[in-house]
PDB file of C-alpha atoms in Angstrom:
ATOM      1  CA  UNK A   8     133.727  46.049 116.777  1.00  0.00           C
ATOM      2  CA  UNK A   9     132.703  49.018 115.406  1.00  0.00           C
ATOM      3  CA  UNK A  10     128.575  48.280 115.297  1.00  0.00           C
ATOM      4  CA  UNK A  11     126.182  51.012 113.607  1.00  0.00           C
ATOM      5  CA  UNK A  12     123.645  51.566 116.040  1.00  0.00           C
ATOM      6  CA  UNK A  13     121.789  54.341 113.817  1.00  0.00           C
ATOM      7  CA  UNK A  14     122.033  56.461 110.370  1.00  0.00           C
ATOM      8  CA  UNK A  15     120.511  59.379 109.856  1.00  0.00           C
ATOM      9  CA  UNK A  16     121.251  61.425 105.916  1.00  0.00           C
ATOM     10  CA  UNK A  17     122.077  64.720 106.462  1.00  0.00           C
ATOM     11  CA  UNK A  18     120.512  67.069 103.119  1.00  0.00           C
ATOM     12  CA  UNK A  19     123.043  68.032 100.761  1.00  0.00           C
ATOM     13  CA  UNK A  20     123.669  71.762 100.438  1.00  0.00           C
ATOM     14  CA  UNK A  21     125.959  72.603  97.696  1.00  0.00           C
ATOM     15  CA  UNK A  22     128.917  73.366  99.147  1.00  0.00           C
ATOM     16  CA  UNK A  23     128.996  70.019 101.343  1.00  0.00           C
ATOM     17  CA  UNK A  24     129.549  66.203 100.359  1.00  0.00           C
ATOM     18  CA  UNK A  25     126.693  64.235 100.886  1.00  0.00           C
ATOM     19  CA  UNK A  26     126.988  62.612 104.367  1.00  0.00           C
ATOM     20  CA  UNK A  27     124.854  60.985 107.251  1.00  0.00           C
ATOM     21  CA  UNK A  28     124.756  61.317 111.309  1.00  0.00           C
ATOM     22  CA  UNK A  29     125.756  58.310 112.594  1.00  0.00           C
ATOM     23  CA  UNK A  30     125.947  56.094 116.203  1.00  0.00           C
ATOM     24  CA  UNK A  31     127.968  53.959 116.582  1.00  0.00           C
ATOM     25  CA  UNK A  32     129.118  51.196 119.037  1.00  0.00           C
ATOM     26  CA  UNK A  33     133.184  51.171 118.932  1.00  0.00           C
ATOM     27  CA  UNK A  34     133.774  48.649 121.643  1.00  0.00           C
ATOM     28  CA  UNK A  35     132.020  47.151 124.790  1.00  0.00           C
ATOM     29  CA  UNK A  36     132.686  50.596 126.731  1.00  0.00           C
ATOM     30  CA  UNK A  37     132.450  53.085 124.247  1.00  0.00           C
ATOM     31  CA  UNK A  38     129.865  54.726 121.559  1.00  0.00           C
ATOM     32  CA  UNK A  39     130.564  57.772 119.215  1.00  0.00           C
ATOM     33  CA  UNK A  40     129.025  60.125 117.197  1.00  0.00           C
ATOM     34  CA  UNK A  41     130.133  61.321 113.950  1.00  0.00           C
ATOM     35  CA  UNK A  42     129.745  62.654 110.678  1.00  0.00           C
ATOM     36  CA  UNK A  43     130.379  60.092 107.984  1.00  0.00           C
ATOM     37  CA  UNK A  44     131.304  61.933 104.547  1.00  0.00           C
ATOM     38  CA  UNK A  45     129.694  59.395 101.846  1.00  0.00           C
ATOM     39  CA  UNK A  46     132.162  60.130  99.112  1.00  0.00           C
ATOM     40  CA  UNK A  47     135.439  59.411 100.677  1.00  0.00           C
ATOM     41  CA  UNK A  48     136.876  56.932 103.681  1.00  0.00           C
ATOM     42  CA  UNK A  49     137.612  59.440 106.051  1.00  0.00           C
ATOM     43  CA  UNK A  50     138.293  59.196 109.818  1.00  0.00           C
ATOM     44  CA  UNK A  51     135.685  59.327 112.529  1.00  0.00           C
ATOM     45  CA  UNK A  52     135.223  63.004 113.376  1.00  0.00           C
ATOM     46  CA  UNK A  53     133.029  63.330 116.449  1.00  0.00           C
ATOM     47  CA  UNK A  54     132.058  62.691 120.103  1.00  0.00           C
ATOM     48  CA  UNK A  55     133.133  59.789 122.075  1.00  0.00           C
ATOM     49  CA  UNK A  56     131.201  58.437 125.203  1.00  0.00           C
ATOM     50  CA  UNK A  57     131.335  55.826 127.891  1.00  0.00           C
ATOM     51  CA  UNK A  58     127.769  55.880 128.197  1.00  0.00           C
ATOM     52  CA  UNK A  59     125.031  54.793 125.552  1.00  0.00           C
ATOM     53  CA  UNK A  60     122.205  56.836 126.825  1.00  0.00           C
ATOM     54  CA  UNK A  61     124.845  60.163 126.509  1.00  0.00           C
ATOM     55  CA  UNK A  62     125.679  58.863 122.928  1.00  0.00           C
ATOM     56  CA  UNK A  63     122.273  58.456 122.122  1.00  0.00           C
ATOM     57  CA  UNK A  64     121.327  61.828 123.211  1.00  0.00           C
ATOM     58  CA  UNK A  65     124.373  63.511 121.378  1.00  0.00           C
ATOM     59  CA  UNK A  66     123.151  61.765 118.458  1.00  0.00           C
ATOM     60  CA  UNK A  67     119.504  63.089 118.573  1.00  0.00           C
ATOM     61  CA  UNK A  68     120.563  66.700 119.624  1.00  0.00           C
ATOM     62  CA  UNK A  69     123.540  66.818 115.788  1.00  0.00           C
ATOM     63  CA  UNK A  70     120.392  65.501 113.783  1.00  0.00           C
ATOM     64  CA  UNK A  71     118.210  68.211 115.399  1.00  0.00           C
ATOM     65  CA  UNK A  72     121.237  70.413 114.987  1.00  0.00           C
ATOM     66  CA  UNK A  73     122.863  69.280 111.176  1.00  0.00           C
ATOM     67  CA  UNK A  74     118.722  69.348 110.066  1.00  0.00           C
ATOM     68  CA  UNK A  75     117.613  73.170 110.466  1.00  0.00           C
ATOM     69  CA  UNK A  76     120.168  74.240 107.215  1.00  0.00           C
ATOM     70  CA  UNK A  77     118.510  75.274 104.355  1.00  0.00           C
ATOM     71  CA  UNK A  78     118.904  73.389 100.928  1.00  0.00           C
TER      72      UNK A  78
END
């Protein structure tokens, strides 16, 4: 299934591709988190839960996280 749940743009810093938080559902028992790199197809680098609330949280707590970098 794969379902985006949420998207959140992460700022570009100069060293980095340009990229976005996202949530996502994967199948009927499982949600992840993970960085999505915007210029290329890459794999799904992050956290994988059984639990929507967790994944929900995890999501929250990288955008708090990703966020505080300076431009």
């Amino acid at each position: 299934m794969k379902l985006v749940l949420k998207r959140s743009p992460l700022p570009h810093r100069p060293a980095t591709a340009p990229g976005e938080i996202v949530l996502r559902q994967w199948d009927s028992t499982t949600w992840t988190t993970h960085f999505h790199n915007l210029q290329d197809s890459g794999y799904y680098h992050g956290s994988y839960f059984s639990e929507r609330g967790e994944a929900e949280k995890d999501y929250e707590h990288k955008i708090q996280r990703y966020s505080i970098y300076p431009m």
